[in-house]
Tab-separated table of C-alpha atoms in Angstrom:
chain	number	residue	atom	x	y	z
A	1	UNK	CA	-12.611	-7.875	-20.832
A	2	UNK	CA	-10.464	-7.428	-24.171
A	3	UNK	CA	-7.830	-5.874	-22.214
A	4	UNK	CA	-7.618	-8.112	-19.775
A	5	UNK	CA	-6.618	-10.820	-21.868
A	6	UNK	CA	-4.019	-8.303	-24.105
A	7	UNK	CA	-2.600	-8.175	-20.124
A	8	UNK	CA	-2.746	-11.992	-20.413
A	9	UNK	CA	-0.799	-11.878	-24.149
A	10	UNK	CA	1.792	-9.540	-22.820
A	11	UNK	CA	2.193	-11.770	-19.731
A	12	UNK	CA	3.000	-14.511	-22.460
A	13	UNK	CA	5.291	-12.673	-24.667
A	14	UNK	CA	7.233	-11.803	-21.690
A	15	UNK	CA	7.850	-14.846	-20.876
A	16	UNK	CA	9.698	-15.067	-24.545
A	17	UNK	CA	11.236	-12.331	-24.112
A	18	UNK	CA	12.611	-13.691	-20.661
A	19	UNK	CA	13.795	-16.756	-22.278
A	20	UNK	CA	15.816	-14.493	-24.510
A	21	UNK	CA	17.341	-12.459	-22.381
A	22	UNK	CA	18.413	-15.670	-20.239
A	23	UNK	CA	20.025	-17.464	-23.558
A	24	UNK	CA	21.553	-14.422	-24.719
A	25	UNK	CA	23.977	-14.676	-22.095
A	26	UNK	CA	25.829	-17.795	-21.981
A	27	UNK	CA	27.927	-18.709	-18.640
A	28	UNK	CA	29.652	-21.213	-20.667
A	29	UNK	CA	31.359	-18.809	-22.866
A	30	UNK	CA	33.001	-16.176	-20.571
A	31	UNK	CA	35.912	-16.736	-19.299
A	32	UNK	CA	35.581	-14.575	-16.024
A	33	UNK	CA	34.467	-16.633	-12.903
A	34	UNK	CA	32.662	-13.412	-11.271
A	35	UNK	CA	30.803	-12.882	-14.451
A	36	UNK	CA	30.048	-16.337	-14.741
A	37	UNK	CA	28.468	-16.491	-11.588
A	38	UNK	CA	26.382	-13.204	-12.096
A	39	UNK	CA	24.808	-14.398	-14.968
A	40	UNK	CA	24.052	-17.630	-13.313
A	41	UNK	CA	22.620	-15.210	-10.403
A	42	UNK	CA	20.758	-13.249	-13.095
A	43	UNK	CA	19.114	-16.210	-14.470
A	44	UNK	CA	17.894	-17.035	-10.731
A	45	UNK	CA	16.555	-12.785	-10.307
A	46	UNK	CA	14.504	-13.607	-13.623
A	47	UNK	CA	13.161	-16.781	-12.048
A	48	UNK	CA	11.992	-15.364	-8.903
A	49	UNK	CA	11.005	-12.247	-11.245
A	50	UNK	CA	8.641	-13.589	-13.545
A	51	UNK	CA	7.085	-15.985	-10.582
A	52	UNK	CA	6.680	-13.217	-8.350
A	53	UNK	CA	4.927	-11.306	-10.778
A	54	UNK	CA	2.613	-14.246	-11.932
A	55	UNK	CA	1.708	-15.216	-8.293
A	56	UNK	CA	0.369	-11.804	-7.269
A	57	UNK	CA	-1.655	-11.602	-10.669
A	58	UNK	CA	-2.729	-14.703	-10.088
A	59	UNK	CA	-3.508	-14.613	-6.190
A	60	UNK	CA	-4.806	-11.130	-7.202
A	61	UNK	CA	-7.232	-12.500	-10.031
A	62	UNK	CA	-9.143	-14.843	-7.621
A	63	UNK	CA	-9.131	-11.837	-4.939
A	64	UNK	CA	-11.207	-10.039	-7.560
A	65	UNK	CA	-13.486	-12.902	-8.488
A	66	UNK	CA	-13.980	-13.743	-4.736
A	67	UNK	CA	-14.509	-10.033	-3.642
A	68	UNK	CA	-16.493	-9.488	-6.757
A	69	UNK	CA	-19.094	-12.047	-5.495
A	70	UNK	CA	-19.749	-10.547	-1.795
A	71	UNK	CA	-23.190	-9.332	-1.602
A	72	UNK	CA	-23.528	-5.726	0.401
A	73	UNK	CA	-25.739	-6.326	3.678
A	74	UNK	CA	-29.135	-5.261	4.466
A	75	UNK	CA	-29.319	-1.922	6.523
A	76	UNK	CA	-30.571	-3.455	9.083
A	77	UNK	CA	-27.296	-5.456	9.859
A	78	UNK	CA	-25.133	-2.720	10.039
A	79	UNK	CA	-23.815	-2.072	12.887
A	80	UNK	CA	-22.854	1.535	13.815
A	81	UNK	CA	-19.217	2.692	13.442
A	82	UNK	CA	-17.281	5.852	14.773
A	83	UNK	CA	-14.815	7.152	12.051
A	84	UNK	CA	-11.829	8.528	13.603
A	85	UNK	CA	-10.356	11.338	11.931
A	86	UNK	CA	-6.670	12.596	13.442
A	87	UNK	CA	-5.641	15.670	12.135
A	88	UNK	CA	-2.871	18.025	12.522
A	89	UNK	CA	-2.422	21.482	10.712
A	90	UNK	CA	-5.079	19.973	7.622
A	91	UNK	CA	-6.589	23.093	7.192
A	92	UNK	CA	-6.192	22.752	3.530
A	93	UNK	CA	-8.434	19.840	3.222
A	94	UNK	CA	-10.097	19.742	6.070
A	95	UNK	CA	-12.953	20.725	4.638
A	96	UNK	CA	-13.615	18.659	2.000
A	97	UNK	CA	-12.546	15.396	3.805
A	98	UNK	CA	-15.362	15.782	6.005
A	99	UNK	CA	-18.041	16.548	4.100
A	100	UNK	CA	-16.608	13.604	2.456
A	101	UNK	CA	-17.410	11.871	5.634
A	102	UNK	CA	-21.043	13.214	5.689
A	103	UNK	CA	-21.968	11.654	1.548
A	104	UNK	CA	-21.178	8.114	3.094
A	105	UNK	CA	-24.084	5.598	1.882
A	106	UNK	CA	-24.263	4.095	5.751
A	107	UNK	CA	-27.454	4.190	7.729
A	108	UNK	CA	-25.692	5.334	11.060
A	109	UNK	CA	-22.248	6.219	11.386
A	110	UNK	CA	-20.616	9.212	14.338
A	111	UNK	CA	-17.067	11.347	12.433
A	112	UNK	CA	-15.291	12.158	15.617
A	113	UNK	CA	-12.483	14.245	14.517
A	114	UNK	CA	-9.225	14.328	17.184
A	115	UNK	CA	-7.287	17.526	16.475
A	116	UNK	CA	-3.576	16.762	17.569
A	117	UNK	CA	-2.797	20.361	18.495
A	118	UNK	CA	-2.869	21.996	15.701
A	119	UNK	CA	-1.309	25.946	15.083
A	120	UNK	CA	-3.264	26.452	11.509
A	121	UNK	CA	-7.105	26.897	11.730
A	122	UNK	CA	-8.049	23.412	11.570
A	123	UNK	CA	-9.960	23.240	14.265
A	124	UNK	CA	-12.127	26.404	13.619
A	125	UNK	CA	-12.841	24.670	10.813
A	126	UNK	CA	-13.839	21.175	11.612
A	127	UNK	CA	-15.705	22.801	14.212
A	128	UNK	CA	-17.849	24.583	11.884
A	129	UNK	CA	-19.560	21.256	10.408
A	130	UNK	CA	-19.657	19.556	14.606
A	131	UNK	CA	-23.564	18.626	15.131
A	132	UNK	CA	-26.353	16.136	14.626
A	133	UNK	CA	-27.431	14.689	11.136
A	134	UNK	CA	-30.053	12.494	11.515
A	135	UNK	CA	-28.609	9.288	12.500
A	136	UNK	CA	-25.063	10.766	11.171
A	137	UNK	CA	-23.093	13.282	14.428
A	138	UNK	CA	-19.574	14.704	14.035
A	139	UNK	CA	-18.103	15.714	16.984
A	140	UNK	CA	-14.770	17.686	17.356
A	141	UNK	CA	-12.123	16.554	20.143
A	142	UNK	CA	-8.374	18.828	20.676
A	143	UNK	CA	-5.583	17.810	22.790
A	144	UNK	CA	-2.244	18.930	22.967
A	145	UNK	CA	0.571	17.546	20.338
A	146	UNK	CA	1.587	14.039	21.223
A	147	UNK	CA	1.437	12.260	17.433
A	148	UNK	CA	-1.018	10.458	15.411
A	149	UNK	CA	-1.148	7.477	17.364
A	150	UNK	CA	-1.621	8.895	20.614
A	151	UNK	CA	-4.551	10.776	18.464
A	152	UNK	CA	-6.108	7.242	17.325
A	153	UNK	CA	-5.942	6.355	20.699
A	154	UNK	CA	-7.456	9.385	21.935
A	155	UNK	CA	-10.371	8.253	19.701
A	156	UNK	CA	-10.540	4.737	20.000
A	157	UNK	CA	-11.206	5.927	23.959
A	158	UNK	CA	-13.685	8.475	22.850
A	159	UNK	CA	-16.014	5.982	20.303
A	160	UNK	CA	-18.960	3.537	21.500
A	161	UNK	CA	-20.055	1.747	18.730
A	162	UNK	CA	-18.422	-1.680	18.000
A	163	UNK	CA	-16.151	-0.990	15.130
A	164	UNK	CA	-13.931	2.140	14.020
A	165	UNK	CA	-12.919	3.470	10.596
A	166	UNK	CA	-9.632	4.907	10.807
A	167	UNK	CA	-8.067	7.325	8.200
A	168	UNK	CA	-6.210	10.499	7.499
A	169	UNK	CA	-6.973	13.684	7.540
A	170	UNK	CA	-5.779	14.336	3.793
A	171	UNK	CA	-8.150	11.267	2.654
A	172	UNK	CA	-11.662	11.339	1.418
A	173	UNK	CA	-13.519	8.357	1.214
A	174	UNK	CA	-16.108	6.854	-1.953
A	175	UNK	CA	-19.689	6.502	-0.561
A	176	UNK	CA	-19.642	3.177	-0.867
A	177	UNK	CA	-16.799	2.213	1.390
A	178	UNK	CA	-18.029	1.507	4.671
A	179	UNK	CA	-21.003	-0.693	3.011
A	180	UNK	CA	-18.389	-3.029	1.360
A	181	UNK	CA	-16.043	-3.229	4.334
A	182	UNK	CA	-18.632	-4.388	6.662
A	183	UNK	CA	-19.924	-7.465	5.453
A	184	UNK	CA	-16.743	-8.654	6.153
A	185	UNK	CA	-17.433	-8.693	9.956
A	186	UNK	CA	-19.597	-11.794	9.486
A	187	UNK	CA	-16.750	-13.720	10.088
A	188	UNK	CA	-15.694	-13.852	13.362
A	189	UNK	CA	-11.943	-14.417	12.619
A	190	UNK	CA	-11.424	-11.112	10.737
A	191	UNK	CA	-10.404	-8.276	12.938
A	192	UNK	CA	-9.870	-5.593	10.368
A	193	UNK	CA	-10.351	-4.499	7.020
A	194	UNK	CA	-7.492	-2.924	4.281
A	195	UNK	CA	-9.175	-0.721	2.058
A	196	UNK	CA	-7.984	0.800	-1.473
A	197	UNK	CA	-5.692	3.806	-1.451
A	198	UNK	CA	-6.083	5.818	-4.637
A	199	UNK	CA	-4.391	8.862	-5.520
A	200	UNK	CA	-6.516	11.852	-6.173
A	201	UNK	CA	-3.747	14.502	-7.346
A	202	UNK	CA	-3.085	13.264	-10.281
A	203	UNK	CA	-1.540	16.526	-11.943
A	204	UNK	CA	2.511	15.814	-12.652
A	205	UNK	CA	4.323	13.069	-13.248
A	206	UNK	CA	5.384	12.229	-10.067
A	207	UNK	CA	1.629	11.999	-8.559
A	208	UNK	CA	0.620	9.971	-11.959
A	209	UNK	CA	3.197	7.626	-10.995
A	210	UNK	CA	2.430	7.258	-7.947
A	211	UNK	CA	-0.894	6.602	-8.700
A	212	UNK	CA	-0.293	3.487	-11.113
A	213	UNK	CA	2.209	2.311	-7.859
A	214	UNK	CA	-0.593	2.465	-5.686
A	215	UNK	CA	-3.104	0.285	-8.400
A	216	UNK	CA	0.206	-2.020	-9.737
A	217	UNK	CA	2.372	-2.093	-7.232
A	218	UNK	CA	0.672	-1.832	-3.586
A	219	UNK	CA	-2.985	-2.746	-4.061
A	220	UNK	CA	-1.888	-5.882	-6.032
A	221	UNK	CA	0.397	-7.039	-3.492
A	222	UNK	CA	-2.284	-6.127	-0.857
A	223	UNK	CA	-5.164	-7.812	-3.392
A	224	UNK	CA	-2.986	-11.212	-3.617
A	225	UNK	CA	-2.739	-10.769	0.603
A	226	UNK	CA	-5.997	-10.094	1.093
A	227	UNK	CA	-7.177	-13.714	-1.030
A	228	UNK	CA	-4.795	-15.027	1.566
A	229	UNK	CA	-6.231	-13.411	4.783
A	230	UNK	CA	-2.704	-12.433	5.647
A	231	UNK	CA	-2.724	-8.401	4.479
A	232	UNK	CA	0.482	-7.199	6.787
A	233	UNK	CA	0.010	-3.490	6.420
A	234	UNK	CA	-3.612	-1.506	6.890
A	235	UNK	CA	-3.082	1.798	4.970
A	236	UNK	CA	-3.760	4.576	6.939
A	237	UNK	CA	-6.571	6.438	4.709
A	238	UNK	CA	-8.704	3.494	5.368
A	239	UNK	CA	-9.056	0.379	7.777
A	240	UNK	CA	-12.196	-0.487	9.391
A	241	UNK	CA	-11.343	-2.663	12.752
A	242	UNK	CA	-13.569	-4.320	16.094
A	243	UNK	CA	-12.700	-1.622	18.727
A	244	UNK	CA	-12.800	-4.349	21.450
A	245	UNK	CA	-9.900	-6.336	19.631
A	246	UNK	CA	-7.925	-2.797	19.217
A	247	UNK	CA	-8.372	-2.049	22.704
A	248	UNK	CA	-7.362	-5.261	23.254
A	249	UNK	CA	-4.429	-5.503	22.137
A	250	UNK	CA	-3.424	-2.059	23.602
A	251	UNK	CA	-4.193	-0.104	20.502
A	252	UNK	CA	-1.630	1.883	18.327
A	253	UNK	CA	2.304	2.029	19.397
A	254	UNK	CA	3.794	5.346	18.869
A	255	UNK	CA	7.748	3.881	18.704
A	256	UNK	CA	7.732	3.688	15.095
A	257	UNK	CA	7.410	5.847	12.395
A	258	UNK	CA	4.829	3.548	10.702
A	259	UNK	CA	2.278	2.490	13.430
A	260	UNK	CA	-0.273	1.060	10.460
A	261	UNK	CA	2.036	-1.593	9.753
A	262	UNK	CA	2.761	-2.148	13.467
A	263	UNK	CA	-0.997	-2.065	14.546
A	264	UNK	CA	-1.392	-4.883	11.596
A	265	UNK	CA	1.234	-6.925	12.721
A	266	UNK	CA	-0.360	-7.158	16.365
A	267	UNK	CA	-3.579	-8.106	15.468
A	268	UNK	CA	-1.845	-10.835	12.573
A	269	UNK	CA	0.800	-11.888	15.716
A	270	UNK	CA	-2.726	-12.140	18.101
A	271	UNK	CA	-4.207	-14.738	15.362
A	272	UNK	CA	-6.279	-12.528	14.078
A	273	UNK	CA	-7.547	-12.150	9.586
A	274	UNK	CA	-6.998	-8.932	8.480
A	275	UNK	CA	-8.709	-9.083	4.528
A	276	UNK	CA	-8.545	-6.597	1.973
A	277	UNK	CA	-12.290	-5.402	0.177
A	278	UNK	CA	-10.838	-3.224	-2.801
A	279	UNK	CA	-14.212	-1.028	-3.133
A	280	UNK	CA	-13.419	0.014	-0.163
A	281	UNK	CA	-11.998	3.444	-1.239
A	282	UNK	CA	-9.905	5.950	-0.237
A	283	UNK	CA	-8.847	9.063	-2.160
A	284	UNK	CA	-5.505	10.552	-0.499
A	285	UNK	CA	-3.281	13.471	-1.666
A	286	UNK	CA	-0.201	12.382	-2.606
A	287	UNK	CA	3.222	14.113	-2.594
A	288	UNK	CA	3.935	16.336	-5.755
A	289	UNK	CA	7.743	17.210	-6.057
A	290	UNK	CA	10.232	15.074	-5.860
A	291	UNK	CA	12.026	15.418	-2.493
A	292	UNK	CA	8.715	15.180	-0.391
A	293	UNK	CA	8.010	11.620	-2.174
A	294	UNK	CA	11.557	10.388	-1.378
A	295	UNK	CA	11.044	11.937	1.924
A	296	UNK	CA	7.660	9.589	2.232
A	297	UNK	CA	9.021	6.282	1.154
A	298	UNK	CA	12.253	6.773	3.692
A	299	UNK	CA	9.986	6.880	6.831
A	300	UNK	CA	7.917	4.381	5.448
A	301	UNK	CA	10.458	2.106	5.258
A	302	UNK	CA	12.569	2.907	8.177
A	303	UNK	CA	8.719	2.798	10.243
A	304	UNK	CA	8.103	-0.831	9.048
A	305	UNK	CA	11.862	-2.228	9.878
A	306	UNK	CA	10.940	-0.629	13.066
A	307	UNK	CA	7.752	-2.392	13.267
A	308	UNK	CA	9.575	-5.567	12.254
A	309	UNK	CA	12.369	-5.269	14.796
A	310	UNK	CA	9.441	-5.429	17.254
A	311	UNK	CA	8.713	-9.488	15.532
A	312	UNK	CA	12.488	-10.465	15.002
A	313	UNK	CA	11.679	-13.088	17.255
A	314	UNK	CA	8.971	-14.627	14.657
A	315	UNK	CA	10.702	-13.816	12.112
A	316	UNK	CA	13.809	-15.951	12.960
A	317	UNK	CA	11.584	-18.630	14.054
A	318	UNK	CA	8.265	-18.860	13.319
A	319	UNK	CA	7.570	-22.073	15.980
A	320	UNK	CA	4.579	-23.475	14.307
A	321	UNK	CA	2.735	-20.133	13.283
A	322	UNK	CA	2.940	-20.598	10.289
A	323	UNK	CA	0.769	-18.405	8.361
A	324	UNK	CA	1.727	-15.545	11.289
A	325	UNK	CA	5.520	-15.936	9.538
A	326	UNK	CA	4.732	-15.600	6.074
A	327	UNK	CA	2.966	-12.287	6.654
A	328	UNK	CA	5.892	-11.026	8.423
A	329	UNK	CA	8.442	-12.489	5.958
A	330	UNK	CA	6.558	-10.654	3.070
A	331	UNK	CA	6.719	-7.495	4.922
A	332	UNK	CA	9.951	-7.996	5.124
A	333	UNK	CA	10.817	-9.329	1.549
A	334	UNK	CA	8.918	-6.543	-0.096
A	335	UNK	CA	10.637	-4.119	2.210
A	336	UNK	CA	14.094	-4.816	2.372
A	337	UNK	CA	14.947	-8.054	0.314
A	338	UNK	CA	13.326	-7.292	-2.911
A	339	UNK	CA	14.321	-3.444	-3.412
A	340	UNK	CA	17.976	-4.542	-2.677
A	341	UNK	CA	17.642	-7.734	-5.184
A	342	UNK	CA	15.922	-4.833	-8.050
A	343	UNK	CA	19.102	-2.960	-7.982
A	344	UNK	CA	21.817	-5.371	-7.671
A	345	UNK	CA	20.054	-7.558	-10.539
A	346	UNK	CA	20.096	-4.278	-12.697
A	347	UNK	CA	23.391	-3.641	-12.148
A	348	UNK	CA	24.452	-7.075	-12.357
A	349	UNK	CA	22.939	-7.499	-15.705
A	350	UNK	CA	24.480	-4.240	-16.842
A	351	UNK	CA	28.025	-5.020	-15.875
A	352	UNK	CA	27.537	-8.828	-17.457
A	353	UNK	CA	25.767	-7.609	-20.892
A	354	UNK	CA	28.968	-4.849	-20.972
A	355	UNK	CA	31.686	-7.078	-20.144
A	356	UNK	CA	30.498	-10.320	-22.066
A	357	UNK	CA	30.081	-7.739	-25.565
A	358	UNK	CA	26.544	-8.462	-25.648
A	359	UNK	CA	25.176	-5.151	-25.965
A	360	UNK	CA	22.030	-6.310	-27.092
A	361	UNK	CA	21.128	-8.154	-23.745
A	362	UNK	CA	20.866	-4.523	-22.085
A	363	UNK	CA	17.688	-3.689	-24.555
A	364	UNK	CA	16.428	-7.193	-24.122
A	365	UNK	CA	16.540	-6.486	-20.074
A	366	UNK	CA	14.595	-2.764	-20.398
A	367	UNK	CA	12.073	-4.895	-22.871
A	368	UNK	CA	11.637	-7.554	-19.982
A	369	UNK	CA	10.894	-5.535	-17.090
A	370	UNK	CA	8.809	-2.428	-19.320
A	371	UNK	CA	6.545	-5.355	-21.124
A	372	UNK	CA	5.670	-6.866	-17.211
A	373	UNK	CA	4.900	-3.436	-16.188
A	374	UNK	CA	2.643	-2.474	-18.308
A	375	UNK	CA	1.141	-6.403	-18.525
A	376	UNK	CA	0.502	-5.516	-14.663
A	377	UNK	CA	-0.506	-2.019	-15.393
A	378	UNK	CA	-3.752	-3.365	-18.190
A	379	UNK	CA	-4.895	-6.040	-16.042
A	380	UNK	CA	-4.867	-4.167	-12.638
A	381	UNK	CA	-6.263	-0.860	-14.162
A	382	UNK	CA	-8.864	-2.447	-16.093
A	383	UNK	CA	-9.351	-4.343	-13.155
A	384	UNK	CA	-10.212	-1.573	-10.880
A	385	UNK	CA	-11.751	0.328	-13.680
A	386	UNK	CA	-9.216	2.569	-13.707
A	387	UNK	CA	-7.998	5.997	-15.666
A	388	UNK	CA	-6.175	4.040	-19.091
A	389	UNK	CA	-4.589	7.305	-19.658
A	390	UNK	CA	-2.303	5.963	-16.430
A	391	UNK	CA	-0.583	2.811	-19.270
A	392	UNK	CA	1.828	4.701	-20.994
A	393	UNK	CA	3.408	5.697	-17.642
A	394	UNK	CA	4.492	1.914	-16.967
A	395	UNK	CA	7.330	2.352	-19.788
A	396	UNK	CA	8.795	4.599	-17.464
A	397	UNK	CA	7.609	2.892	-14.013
A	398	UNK	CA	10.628	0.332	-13.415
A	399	UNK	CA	13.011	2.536	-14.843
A	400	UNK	CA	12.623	6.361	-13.488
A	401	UNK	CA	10.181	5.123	-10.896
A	402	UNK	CA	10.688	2.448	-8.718
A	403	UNK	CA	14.606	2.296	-9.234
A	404	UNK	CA	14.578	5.886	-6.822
A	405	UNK	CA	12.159	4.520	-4.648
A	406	UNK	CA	14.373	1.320	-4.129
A	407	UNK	CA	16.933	3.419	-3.629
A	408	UNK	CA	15.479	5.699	-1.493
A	409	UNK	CA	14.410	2.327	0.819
A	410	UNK	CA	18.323	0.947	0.834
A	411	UNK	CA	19.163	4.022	2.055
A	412	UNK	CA	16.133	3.722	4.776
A	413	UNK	CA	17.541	0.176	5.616
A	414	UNK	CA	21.145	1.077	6.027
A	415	UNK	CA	20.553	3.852	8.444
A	416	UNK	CA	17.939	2.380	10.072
A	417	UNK	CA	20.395	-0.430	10.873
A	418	UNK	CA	23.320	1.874	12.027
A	419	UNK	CA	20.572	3.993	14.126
A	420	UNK	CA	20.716	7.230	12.793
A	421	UNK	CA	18.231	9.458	13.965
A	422	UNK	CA	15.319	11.295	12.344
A	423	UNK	CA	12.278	12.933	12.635
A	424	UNK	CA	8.430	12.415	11.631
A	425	UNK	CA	8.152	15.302	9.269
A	426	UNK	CA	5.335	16.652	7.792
A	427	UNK	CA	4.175	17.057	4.290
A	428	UNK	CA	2.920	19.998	2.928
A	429	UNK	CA	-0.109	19.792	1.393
A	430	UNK	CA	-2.006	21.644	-1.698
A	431	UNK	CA	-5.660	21.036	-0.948
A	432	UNK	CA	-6.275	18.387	-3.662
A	433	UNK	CA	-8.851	16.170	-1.875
């Protein structure tokens, strides 16, 4: 509890520290119209900074203290659910995400793994943990190569129980996780459930990073979504859905190169709440070097423009559905708008501080954006009851981090726009899980 309110101090000497950096720059005294205006538009960036960042703490506080207060359910209402398991050429954790499967704390649950073609031994060795547990049965399925959504869909054909948990076949999941993410079913509004995406590889800096994105950035985003019952994107290491409503809606599309965030945005676009239970939990491998994480966040992004091509239509107008917009405009924002506004305010500010001769302004800026970082990074790990040892790496987050990642996404945007053509890709893996 201590830390959480140091997170709360920080918050409040950042907002000092914004102050400063706004005053130490004054449009009246520079001569130059185009630098007058960009500190005028750098004054807005720290506006729409500081509230962004105090909203989703904020919207993300009462998540917790709403989540925190949902009692599990009794064994005897909870209902069965197939977990759907697509794999291609996993061989290297395999394995271990299915026995995984098997240590789930659920009184009657069926794995049925869909091997997408693969060329490695994957399916020899799935197949050697196929059979009857008890109440518990994991059955093995092949088909030839068509992608992981044709795979899902393969499965969603296969199950008959009433609701489907569908992840990866790099993730393991805590035992807990299905327990949590069904008592959210008592509503009948809520079609799916988010989970929480946690890192598991946690052996460089580049997976360490990653893994205070995935607790600062993404899961506080999705927690300040989920109080909101308009979560846009499901990850795919864990969302528990109502088959009927998947099958409904003619399950997942295999045009884009994200087909979690376009599965989400049908069921949001059919009316439907998709929540968020963060002890839900999913352990996924993440990539290690460099080029394979860039390599990640470029299909992600160019998948969800895809996915958001597919709503331009809402998104231009959003004709009375209103809460339908807003989860498409914040996929959107946090896609495209806000990366693009992160490095044109940094280089804005850079250019002003340099050409106004206040130096100084430069050092207040890094102080800004490093003390809201690791404000975010206390109260979200502590939070989740996190690894503390992940703090120190928010100095570095904004800065080394999220800048190439940004980058990485205008680059997604821009040749997603001119349509340049790419491929899935695959990542190679190390056997972490």
């Amino acid at each position: 509890m201590r830390i959480k309110y140091i997170g709360v101090a920080v918050s409040a000497v950042t907002l000092f520290v914004a102050i400063r950096v706004a005053i130490s720059l004054d449009p009246g005294a520079i001569s130059t119209p185009a630098l007058h205006t960009s500190v005028l538009l750098l004054r807005v960036f720290l506006v729409i900074l500081i509230a962004r960042y105090l909203l989703l703490l904020w919207l993300g506080y009462l998540h917790h203290i709403e989540s925190g207060g949902t009692p599990e359910a009794d064994n005897a209402k909870l209902a069965p659910v197939t977990i759907i398991v697509p794999v291609f050429n996993e061989e290297q954790v395999i394995l271990s995400a299915l026995q995984s499967l098997l240590a789930l704390d659920y009184p009657e649950f069926h794995i049925l793994v869909v091997d997408d073609g693969s060329t490695d031994r994957t399916l020899e060795l799935a197949s050697t943990l196929a059979g009857d547990y008890g109440r518990v049965s994991l059955r093995v399925v092949t088909k030839s190569n068509g992608g992981k959504a044709a795979a899902l869909n393969t499965g969603l054909a296969l199950a008959k129980t009433p609701y489907v948990l569908c992840m990866d076949g790099d993730s393991r999941l805590h035992p807990a996780t299905l327990r949590h993410a069904m008592t959210h079913f008592d509503d009948p509004r809520v079609a799916a459930v988010a989970g929480n995406v946690k890192v598991v590889n946690r052996n460089n800096i580049w997976t360490r990073l990653q893994a205070l994105e995935y607790i600062e950035g993404l899961n506080l985003a999705r927690r300040a979504q989920g109080f909101l019952r308009i979560v846009n994107i499901i990850p795919g290491p864990i969302g528990v859905f109502r088959r009927d409503v998947l099958m409904n809606v003619g399950g997942y599309d295999s045009d884009t190169f994200a087909e979690d965030a376009d599965l989400t945005l049908k069921l949001v676009t059919a009316g439907w709440h998709v929540v968020y239970e963060e002890r839900a939990i999913a352990w996924t491998e993440s990539p290690e070097i460099f080029v394979d994480l860039i390599r990640q966040r470029y299909r992600w992004t160019r998948g969800i423009l895809q996915a958001l091509r597919k709503r331009a239509s809402i998104l231009s107008s959003p004709r009375g559905q209103v809460v339908t917009w807003i989860a498409v405009a914040s996929m959107f924002f946090e896609a495209v708008l806000w990366p693009t506004v992160n490095i044109l305010g940094g280089l804005m500010f850079t250019v002003a501080a340099l050409s106004a001769g206040v130096t100084s302004g430069i050092f207040y800026w890094w102080m800004l954006l490093t003390m809201l970082d690791v404000a975010a990074a206390l109260y979200t790990i502590v939070t989740e009851e996190e690894d503390l040892a992940l703090v120190p790496y928010a100095v570095v987050y904004r800065f080394l981090f999220i800048t190439m990642i940004d980058v990485a996404k205008l680059f997604a945007t821009i040749e997603e726009a001119a349509n340049v053509n790419m491929t899935w890709g695959k990542l190679a893996r190390a056997g972490r899980i």
